[in-house]
Amino acid sequence: MAKSKEGKRTDSKRRILKTGEYERPDGMYVFRTTYEGKRHTIYATTLDELREKKEKLLNNLEQGLDVEKQKLSLNDIANDYLDKKSKTVQQTTLRTMTVMYNRYVRDVFGKKSISDIKRSHVKDFYLSLISGNKKISISTLQRLDTIIKPMFDSAVYDEIIIKNPVKGVYTEIKGESREVPKKVTALTEEEQDEFVDYVLSMKKHSHVRYLIIFLLGTGCRVGEALALQWDDVNFEENKIYIRQAVAYLPIDGKYTNLMKSTKSAAGDRTIPMLTEVKKALELQLEQQNIIGGPQPECCGYSNFVFLSKKNTVMTKANVLEQIKQIIKEHNEEYPDREIPAISTHQLRHTFATRLCRNSDDLKAIQEILGHKDISTTLNTYADATKEGVEDSMRALEGVMFKRKK
């Protein structure tokens, strides 16, 4: 190690080295320091790079950050986060989070060091997703954002990074984007009437006929409806008890039906039966008794209300395919009265919209729909209110300003 005229240590370019800085014979620069009894060492190929890293290290140490964990990649943080989530969330939720992370993040962006990721990196990554080869929708980006953001939050809580670089990025991109997130819309009253009339008149898809009426008349999630057992139906008191749901998950590489608890604690609820729903369930019971056959078993549960043609527990995909086929057949038969594509969630949203238009008891609406947060109910209520704006104004016609003849 060379020294200056003043006796200070210098590197091979005769630059004075500060305390803790060293140049190795191979030209690599090293900085060593001890902070609160713990030794820290960093390396760099140039003195400028070393000093930049040194400043960052010292700042992080002063702020109490865990500099050892800063070497972890986003994938390392994600693995730990998902492992902890596996103990608190349902299998379906965990699977969705894992699949989305693996599909869009793990192979490239996930390999970056958690401490090196800046807000600009996140924005570039998000923009590449909505405009690159994968070309995901703004709605899909929103779902991905709700998965990634808490991972960085956990790194903040564990004192690995100072602030979350993901925060606010999606909102900014959404504001700049021309694409509007797709929103589930309720069926119009005309569409609903056309669809229901056709469903009740058909014979080909009789095993889903009363399920569709049930979904429209209760607002249940499709998984909750498929898990319904006859013990959950009280004809005397006109009540339906929602206690569990069916999920279709991969187990040991093979997809199978599983019984799970409802989406949240609020999901366990009692729904009063509408007359049409009660009639549909009575006809479903009558039809099931005529067909006969053994009841399937799923995770120790049996006596299911809605079954497939083969007397098996249905899946959401089965129901969606049946609805798709029904609409196709209707539109071929009545091309002048076409029905748009309908999802099972749209049936729930249609029920919710009608409920909100005819009631202003938000807590009751929240309970019937099984919403965990009142904000979800308020959003549905707001949508329903928008639909009623014109009707409300028309009702004022001739009332607000009465003129003398």
XYZ file of C-alpha atoms in Angstrom:
405
model
C 0.000 0.000 0.000
C 1.543 3.315 -1.132
C 1.634 6.433 1.029
C 1.442 10.140 0.240
C 4.069 12.696 1.257
C 2.004 13.354 4.355
C 2.215 9.653 5.206
C -1.418 8.896 4.321
C -2.440 5.674 2.580
C -3.124 5.948 -1.179
C -4.301 3.635 -3.957
C -2.369 2.760 -7.117
C -3.527 6.049 -8.668
C -2.115 7.949 -5.683
C -5.569 8.905 -4.363
C -5.778 9.201 -0.592
C -7.792 6.386 1.009
C -10.078 7.149 3.921
C -10.486 5.161 7.120
C -11.668 1.645 6.361
C -10.908 1.866 2.615
C -8.366 -0.531 1.061
C -7.123 -1.498 -2.385
C -6.228 -5.157 -2.889
C -3.280 -6.284 -5.081
C -5.791 -7.397 -7.756
C -7.208 -3.846 -7.979
C -10.441 -4.574 -6.104
C -11.495 -1.971 -3.539
C -12.714 -2.930 -0.063
C -14.393 -1.051 2.769
C -14.635 -2.501 6.287
C -16.382 -1.079 9.327
C -17.758 -2.266 12.650
C -21.140 -0.974 13.767
C -22.623 -1.901 17.143
C -20.235 -4.819 17.438
C -21.032 -6.216 13.983
C -18.494 -6.353 11.131
C -19.569 -5.150 7.656
C -17.557 -5.473 4.428
C -18.328 -4.220 0.926
C -16.447 -4.570 -2.375
C -16.248 -2.513 -5.585
C -14.208 -2.370 -8.789
C -13.576 1.386 -8.547
C -13.001 3.806 -5.685
C -15.995 5.939 -6.711
C -18.262 2.876 -6.690
C -16.883 1.853 -3.287
C -17.598 5.261 -1.784
C -21.112 5.277 -3.207
C -21.772 1.861 -1.654
C -20.110 2.957 1.581
C -22.359 6.014 1.897
C -25.419 3.864 1.323
C -24.240 1.294 3.892
C -23.536 3.895 6.573
C -26.868 5.628 5.985
C -28.701 2.325 6.268
C -26.853 1.420 9.466
C -27.676 4.790 11.017
C -31.362 4.313 10.144
C -31.389 0.903 11.803
C -31.947 -1.106 8.624
C -30.972 -4.773 8.413
C -28.165 -4.504 5.872
C -27.591 -8.259 5.757
C -31.136 -8.855 4.549
C -30.740 -6.143 1.925
C -28.872 -8.730 -0.113
C -32.112 -10.702 -0.435
C -33.933 -10.705 -3.764
C -37.595 -9.853 -4.225
C -38.147 -13.591 -4.759
C -36.690 -14.280 -1.298
C -39.079 -11.751 0.243
C -41.986 -13.171 -1.794
C -41.262 -16.741 -0.715
C -41.289 -15.752 2.940
C -44.414 -13.617 2.487
C -46.357 -16.375 0.682
C -45.262 -18.946 3.259
C -46.685 -16.791 6.051
C -49.845 -16.167 4.023
C -50.366 -19.933 3.660
C -51.123 -20.026 7.384
C -53.768 -17.288 7.288
C -55.519 -17.254 3.886
C -57.571 -19.874 2.084
C -55.956 -22.221 -0.426
C -57.766 -20.601 -3.355
C -56.467 -17.147 -2.419
C -52.930 -18.428 -1.887
C -52.984 -20.255 -5.205
C -54.127 -17.140 -7.084
C -51.389 -15.041 -5.466
C -48.704 -17.654 -6.182
C -49.748 -18.242 -9.802
C -49.827 -14.519 -10.607
C -46.475 -13.846 -8.942
C -44.798 -16.784 -10.693
C -46.292 -15.880 -14.068
C -45.406 -12.195 -14.144
C -42.688 -11.468 -11.572
C -40.491 -14.379 -10.518
C -38.358 -15.057 -13.597
C -37.008 -11.535 -14.209
C -38.068 -8.695 -11.896
C -38.193 -11.031 -8.892
C -34.453 -11.732 -9.148
C -33.553 -8.108 -8.376
C -32.135 -7.231 -4.965
C -34.909 -5.833 -2.769
C -32.711 -2.889 -1.714
C -31.874 -1.920 -5.313
C -35.460 -1.620 -6.546
C -36.511 1.999 -7.012
C -39.885 3.485 -7.832
C -38.771 4.088 -11.424
C -37.895 0.389 -11.750
C -41.373 -0.604 -10.597
C -43.012 1.796 -13.043
C -40.897 0.520 -15.944
C -41.786 -3.045 -14.966
C -45.513 -2.307 -14.790
C -45.424 -0.487 -18.142
C -43.624 -3.438 -19.726
C -46.418 -5.733 -18.528
C -49.256 -3.711 -20.051
C -47.441 -2.917 -23.294
C -44.974 -5.778 -23.825
C -45.356 -9.359 -25.050
C -47.578 -10.416 -22.154
C -49.857 -7.383 -22.685
C -51.911 -7.718 -19.527
C -54.985 -5.562 -18.907
C -55.018 -2.668 -16.454
C -57.405 -4.746 -14.305
C -54.908 -7.626 -14.146
C -52.154 -5.149 -13.279
C -54.315 -3.897 -10.413
C -54.645 -7.448 -9.020
C -50.902 -8.005 -9.373
C -50.227 -4.698 -7.609
C -52.310 -5.813 -4.601
C -50.063 -8.895 -4.352
C -46.658 -7.201 -4.780
C -47.268 -4.101 -2.674
C -47.689 -5.992 0.655
C -44.453 -7.884 -0.042
C -42.548 -4.607 -0.055
C -44.553 -3.476 2.988
C -43.259 -6.538 4.836
C -39.698 -5.547 3.889
C -40.352 -2.067 5.330
C -41.762 -3.545 8.545
C -38.713 -5.820 8.855
C -36.440 -2.775 8.453
C -34.863 -4.034 5.230
C -35.864 -0.981 3.167
C -36.982 2.512 4.206
C -40.076 2.947 2.036
C -42.235 0.960 -0.359
C -41.285 1.770 -3.996
C -44.528 0.193 -5.292
C -46.810 2.598 -3.444
C -48.749 4.840 -5.817
C -47.252 3.432 -9.044
C -50.401 1.624 -10.203
C -52.557 4.697 -9.478
C -50.197 6.833 -11.537
C -50.209 4.413 -14.481
C -53.971 4.016 -14.286
C -54.320 7.814 -14.456
C -52.049 8.008 -17.492
C -53.585 5.001 -19.232
C -56.505 5.335 -21.620
C -57.696 1.887 -20.711
C -60.520 1.806 -18.182
C -60.606 -1.259 -15.878
C -63.464 -3.524 -16.837
C -66.297 -3.377 -14.365
C -68.909 -6.037 -13.820
C -72.250 -4.667 -14.948
C -75.693 -5.779 -13.858
C -78.130 -7.198 -16.379
C -80.815 -4.788 -17.426
C -84.337 -5.741 -16.412
C -85.091 -6.631 -20.039
C -81.994 -8.839 -20.321
C -82.780 -10.524 -17.017
C -86.391 -11.241 -17.998
C -85.360 -12.635 -21.397
C -82.679 -14.828 -19.820
C -84.882 -16.148 -16.984
C -87.824 -16.890 -19.305
C -85.570 -18.902 -21.605
C -83.868 -20.737 -18.726
C -87.225 -21.822 -17.270
C -88.592 -22.932 -20.637
C -85.650 -25.076 -21.746
C -85.350 -28.820 -21.089
C -81.826 -29.537 -22.298
C -80.016 -27.853 -19.386
C -82.496 -28.715 -16.654
C -79.743 -29.560 -14.099
C -78.610 -25.893 -13.984
C -82.022 -24.283 -14.475
C -82.823 -23.860 -10.799
C -79.201 -23.096 -9.883
C -79.356 -20.018 -12.149
C -82.595 -18.874 -10.485
C -80.966 -19.455 -7.085
C -77.896 -17.354 -8.000
C -80.054 -14.523 -9.339
C -82.402 -14.613 -6.354
C -79.853 -14.801 -3.525
C -76.715 -13.051 -4.789
C -74.636 -15.998 -3.578
C -71.159 -16.596 -4.942
C -71.162 -19.631 -7.226
C -68.857 -21.583 -4.878
C -71.303 -20.997 -2.019
C -74.240 -22.193 -4.129
C -72.433 -25.368 -5.236
C -71.579 -26.179 -1.593
C -75.199 -25.771 -0.453
C -76.669 -28.875 1.201
C -80.325 -29.629 1.853
C -79.661 -29.225 5.588
C -78.838 -25.569 4.803
C -82.332 -24.976 3.379
C -85.131 -24.263 5.852
C -88.421 -24.344 3.926
C -90.521 -23.778 7.052
C -88.797 -20.529 8.017
C -87.941 -19.554 4.411
C -84.233 -19.252 5.182
C -80.998 -20.333 3.506
C -77.850 -20.813 5.575
C -74.548 -20.100 3.827
C -71.801 -21.943 5.713
C -69.132 -23.061 3.233
C -68.041 -22.969 -0.409
C -66.628 -25.338 -3.018
C -63.153 -24.709 -4.445
C -61.501 -26.503 -7.370
C -57.781 -26.815 -6.631
C -54.763 -28.822 -7.806
C -53.829 -31.517 -5.286
C -50.714 -33.554 -6.131
C -50.946 -32.369 -9.720
C -54.625 -33.270 -10.119
C -57.533 -30.827 -9.827
C -60.178 -31.800 -7.319
C -63.131 -30.249 -5.462
C -62.523 -29.133 -1.887
C -64.873 -27.726 0.724
C -63.656 -24.514 2.320
C -64.994 -21.839 4.596
C -66.709 -18.835 3.031
C -64.641 -15.931 1.665
C -64.593 -14.207 5.062
C -66.275 -14.372 8.466
C -69.007 -12.159 7.010
C -69.600 -14.865 4.404
C -71.352 -17.045 6.999
C -74.858 -15.671 6.815
C -78.581 -16.349 6.630
C -80.504 -15.260 3.526
C -84.316 -15.020 3.560
C -85.887 -16.896 0.625
C -87.726 -15.054 -2.104
C -90.860 -16.840 -3.339
C -89.267 -17.630 -6.706
C -86.138 -19.012 -5.009
C -88.231 -21.217 -2.719
C -90.206 -22.510 -5.698
C -86.966 -23.230 -7.603
C -85.526 -25.169 -4.651
C -88.723 -27.183 -4.234
C -88.642 -28.093 -7.935
C -84.922 -28.903 -7.645
C -85.658 -31.301 -4.767
C -88.494 -32.893 -6.714
C -86.270 -33.294 -9.793
C -83.455 -34.767 -7.701
C -85.833 -37.336 -6.120
C -87.102 -38.398 -9.564
C -83.592 -38.821 -10.975
C -82.382 -40.615 -7.860
C -78.890 -42.060 -7.690
C -76.257 -41.918 -4.960
C -75.219 -38.573 -3.509
C -71.535 -37.719 -4.047
C -69.247 -37.024 -1.097
C -66.774 -34.160 -0.917
C -64.431 -33.813 2.074
C -66.958 -35.594 4.295
C -69.901 -33.498 3.059
C -72.877 -34.877 1.129
C -76.573 -34.197 0.419
C -75.801 -31.380 -2.055
C -78.612 -29.304 -3.536
C -77.078 -28.765 -6.991
C -75.378 -31.596 -8.888
C -74.128 -32.227 -12.411
C -75.803 -34.588 -14.886
C -73.482 -37.322 -13.635
C -74.452 -36.722 -10.000
C -71.120 -35.119 -9.142
C -70.285 -31.854 -7.392
C -70.104 -29.150 -10.040
C -67.327 -26.610 -10.522
C -67.539 -22.937 -11.419
C -66.149 -23.796 -14.865
C -68.999 -26.300 -15.392
C -71.603 -23.661 -14.568
C -69.967 -21.004 -16.757
C -69.829 -23.415 -19.696
C -73.513 -24.267 -19.270
C -74.519 -20.583 -19.150
C -72.385 -19.894 -22.219
C -74.112 -22.726 -24.084
C -77.578 -21.557 -22.997
C -76.928 -18.032 -24.302
C -75.552 -19.392 -27.578
C -78.672 -21.525 -28.112
C -80.962 -18.627 -27.187
C -79.272 -16.228 -29.585
C -79.424 -18.763 -32.411
C -83.129 -19.288 -31.764
C -83.966 -15.614 -31.214
C -81.415 -13.551 -33.182
C -83.581 -10.446 -32.816
C -83.461 -10.687 -28.994
C -79.811 -11.475 -28.358
C -78.538 -11.807 -24.781
C -74.950 -10.669 -24.059
C -72.362 -12.959 -22.442
C -73.133 -13.505 -18.757
C -70.792 -14.554 -15.935
C -71.788 -16.057 -12.597
C -70.470 -12.945 -10.847
C -72.736 -10.871 -13.089
C -75.725 -12.750 -11.682
C -74.553 -11.831 -8.165
C -74.010 -8.211 -9.199
C -77.460 -8.079 -10.781
C -79.038 -9.259 -7.524
C -76.960 -6.735 -5.560
C -77.974 -3.890 -7.869
C -81.691 -4.717 -7.598
C -81.332 -5.021 -3.814
C -79.602 -1.652 -3.536
C -82.202 0.025 -5.755
C -84.978 -1.170 -3.477
C -83.409 -0.748 -0.037
C -81.337 1.893 1.714
C -80.414 -0.264 4.721
C -76.689 -0.630 3.983
C -75.950 -2.907 6.948
C -78.702 -5.307 5.875
C -77.418 -5.261 2.278
C -73.885 -5.922 3.541
C -75.078 -8.915 5.553
C -77.152 -10.423 2.733
C -74.272 -10.136 0.261
C -71.678 -11.363 2.778
C -69.366 -8.380 2.268
C -66.510 -8.179 4.749
C -66.106 -4.401 4.323
C -68.914 -1.877 4.088
C -66.855 -0.085 1.399
C -67.592 -2.957 -1.000
C -71.297 -2.559 -0.299
C -71.047 1.211 -0.757
C -69.404 0.737 -4.177
C -72.249 -1.544 -5.243
C -74.767 0.914 -3.821
C -73.096 3.754 -5.740
C -73.358 1.802 -9.007
C -77.030 1.121 -8.376
C -77.623 4.779 -7.559
C -76.039 5.848 -10.867
C -78.445 3.602 -12.723
C -81.367 5.213 -10.919
C -80.381 8.839 -11.585
C -82.488 9.243 -14.724
C -85.470 7.446 -13.161
C -85.235 9.683 -10.114
C -85.135 12.848 -12.209
C -88.051 11.679 -14.351
C -90.044 11.125 -11.164
C -89.572 14.829 -10.377
C -91.071 15.857 -13.714
C -94.146 17.925 -12.988
C -93.488 17.776 -9.244
C -90.665 20.274 -8.641
C -92.272 23.124 -10.520
C -96.049 23.052 -10.599
C -97.463 25.657 -12.934
C -100.862 27.195 -12.663
C -103.099 26.453 -15.602
